[in-house]
Amino acid sequence: MIYEINEKQQRIKYIRVLEKFFTRTVSLLKLENFDKDLFITRTRKNYEDLIKTKEVELYSEYYTNLKNFINRTLFYLEEHSKSFEEERANLLKDANLLQKEKNSNNYKKDKHKKQTFNDGY
């Protein structure tokens, strides 16, 4: 018997693959002894894993930005400078902004909570 994968399961699987690609790419970019050739080969290998999963439409701004980051990373693999330093800096900045966006959705500090008005009801 062949079972159809539920749409929700497919979405979760696709999101996990996107985030796995993102975390692997960022960890390679943050290495102190960054090697351009190693980064290119591992990123292409990670992209092959991404291709294997069926693409699903994502509506969240975070996930669309994540897909844009992955596309930008793949573009830099093909079109890059000799040192790859400028591309690396751009990708690290974009990754930082993505992580900030994800964390802002999960956590919001309640400022001035001692000064809130309590009318007694």
PDB file of C-alpha atoms in Angstrom, residues 14-83:
ATOM      1  CA  TYR A  14       9.886  20.853   4.057  1.00  0.00           C
ATOM      2  CA  ILE A  15      10.311  23.399   6.868  1.00  0.00           C
ATOM      3  CA  ARG A  16      12.687  21.073   8.714  1.00  0.00           C
ATOM      4  CA  VAL A  17      14.805  20.616   5.594  1.00  0.00           C
ATOM      5  CA  LEU A  18      14.928  24.391   5.048  1.00  0.00           C
ATOM      6  CA  GLU A  19      16.001  25.019   8.629  1.00  0.00           C
ATOM      7  CA  LYS A  20      18.554  22.218   8.495  1.00  0.00           C
ATOM      8  CA  PHE A  21      20.088  23.763   5.376  1.00  0.00           C
ATOM      9  CA  PHE A  22      20.124  27.145   7.117  1.00  0.00           C
ATOM     10  CA  THR A  23      21.800  25.915  10.307  1.00  0.00           C
ATOM     11  CA  ARG A  24      24.416  23.911   8.416  1.00  0.00           C
ATOM     12  CA  THR A  25      25.227  26.872   6.189  1.00  0.00           C
ATOM     13  CA  VAL A  26      25.511  29.291   9.101  1.00  0.00           C
ATOM     14  CA  SER A  27      27.741  26.928  11.075  1.00  0.00           C
ATOM     15  CA  LEU A  28      30.078  26.647   8.086  1.00  0.00           C
ATOM     16  CA  LEU A  29      30.134  30.422   7.661  1.00  0.00           C
ATOM     17  CA  LYS A  30      30.972  31.028  11.323  1.00  0.00           C
ATOM     18  CA  LEU A  31      34.043  28.799  11.365  1.00  0.00           C
ATOM     19  CA  GLU A  32      37.226  30.662  12.279  1.00  0.00           C
ATOM     20  CA  ASN A  33      39.277  28.798   9.693  1.00  0.00           C
ATOM     21  CA  PHE A  34      36.718  29.320   6.912  1.00  0.00           C
ATOM     22  CA  ASP A  35      37.517  27.375   3.750  1.00  0.00           C
ATOM     23  CA  LYS A  36      35.713  28.501   0.606  1.00  0.00           C
ATOM     24  CA  ASP A  37      36.057  25.163  -1.185  1.00  0.00           C
ATOM     25  CA  LEU A  38      34.755  23.196   1.790  1.00  0.00           C
ATOM     26  CA  PHE A  39      31.818  25.589   2.090  1.00  0.00           C
ATOM     27  CA  ILE A  40      30.937  25.208  -1.583  1.00  0.00           C
ATOM     28  CA  THR A  41      31.078  21.396  -1.572  1.00  0.00           C
ATOM     29  CA  ARG A  42      29.085  21.006   1.657  1.00  0.00           C
ATOM     30  CA  THR A  43      26.485  23.554   0.626  1.00  0.00           C
ATOM     31  CA  ARG A  44      25.943  21.758  -2.676  1.00  0.00           C
ATOM     32  CA  LYS A  45      25.555  18.482  -0.781  1.00  0.00           C
ATOM     33  CA  ASN A  46      23.011  20.112   1.554  1.00  0.00           C
ATOM     34  CA  TYR A  47      21.175  21.493  -1.458  1.00  0.00           C
ATOM     35  CA  GLU A  48      20.809  17.976  -2.846  1.00  0.00           C
ATOM     36  CA  ASP A  49      18.961  17.034   0.347  1.00  0.00           C
ATOM     37  CA  LEU A  50      16.729  20.058  -0.142  1.00  0.00           C
ATOM     38  CA  ILE A  51      15.889  19.061  -3.704  1.00  0.00           C
ATOM     39  CA  LYS A  52      14.703  15.611  -2.573  1.00  0.00           C
ATOM     40  CA  THR A  53      11.783  17.051  -0.610  1.00  0.00           C
ATOM     41  CA  LYS A  54       8.699  18.326  -2.327  1.00  0.00           C
ATOM     42  CA  GLU A  55       8.416  22.108  -2.262  1.00  0.00           C
ATOM     43  CA  VAL A  56       5.417  23.474  -0.363  1.00  0.00           C
ATOM     44  CA  GLU A  57       3.960  26.975  -0.418  1.00  0.00           C
ATOM     45  CA  LEU A  58       4.978  28.883   2.705  1.00  0.00           C
ATOM     46  CA  TYR A  59       2.994  31.886   3.893  1.00  0.00           C
ATOM     47  CA  SER A  60       5.020  33.037   6.885  1.00  0.00           C
ATOM     48  CA  GLU A  61       7.367  35.970   6.352  1.00  0.00           C
ATOM     49  CA  TYR A  62      10.137  34.145   8.219  1.00  0.00           C
ATOM     50  CA  TYR A  63       9.973  31.118   5.923  1.00  0.00           C
ATOM     51  CA  THR A  64       9.852  33.190   2.756  1.00  0.00           C
ATOM     52  CA  ASN A  65      12.921  35.087   3.984  1.00  0.00           C
ATOM     53  CA  LEU A  66      14.542  31.733   4.742  1.00  0.00           C
ATOM     54  CA  LYS A  67      13.917  30.597   1.170  1.00  0.00           C
ATOM     55  CA  ASN A  68      15.372  33.892  -0.082  1.00  0.00           C
ATOM     56  CA  PHE A  69      18.472  33.314   2.066  1.00  0.00           C
ATOM     57  CA  ILE A  70      18.916  29.852   0.558  1.00  0.00           C
ATOM     58  CA  ASN A  71      18.507  31.219  -2.968  1.00  0.00           C
ATOM     59  CA  ARG A  72      21.044  33.969  -2.228  1.00  0.00           C
ATOM     60  CA  THR A  73      23.478  31.383  -0.855  1.00  0.00           C
ATOM     61  CA  LEU A  74      23.149  29.305  -4.010  1.00  0.00           C
ATOM     62  CA  PHE A  75      23.635  32.411  -6.139  1.00  0.00           C
ATOM     63  CA  TYR A  76      26.842  33.217  -4.268  1.00  0.00           C
ATOM     64  CA  LEU A  77      28.097  29.689  -4.929  1.00  0.00           C
ATOM     65  CA  GLU A  78      27.974  30.381  -8.653  1.00  0.00           C
ATOM     66  CA  GLU A  79      28.865  34.090  -8.682  1.00  0.00           C
ATOM     67  CA  HIS A  80      31.497  34.923  -6.083  1.00  0.00           C
ATOM     68  CA  SER A  81      34.714  36.843  -5.708  1.00  0.00           C
ATOM     69  CA  LYS A  82      38.106  35.197  -5.274  1.00  0.00           C
ATOM     70  CA  SER A  83      38.280  35.656  -1.515  1.00  0.00           C
TER      71      SER A  83
END
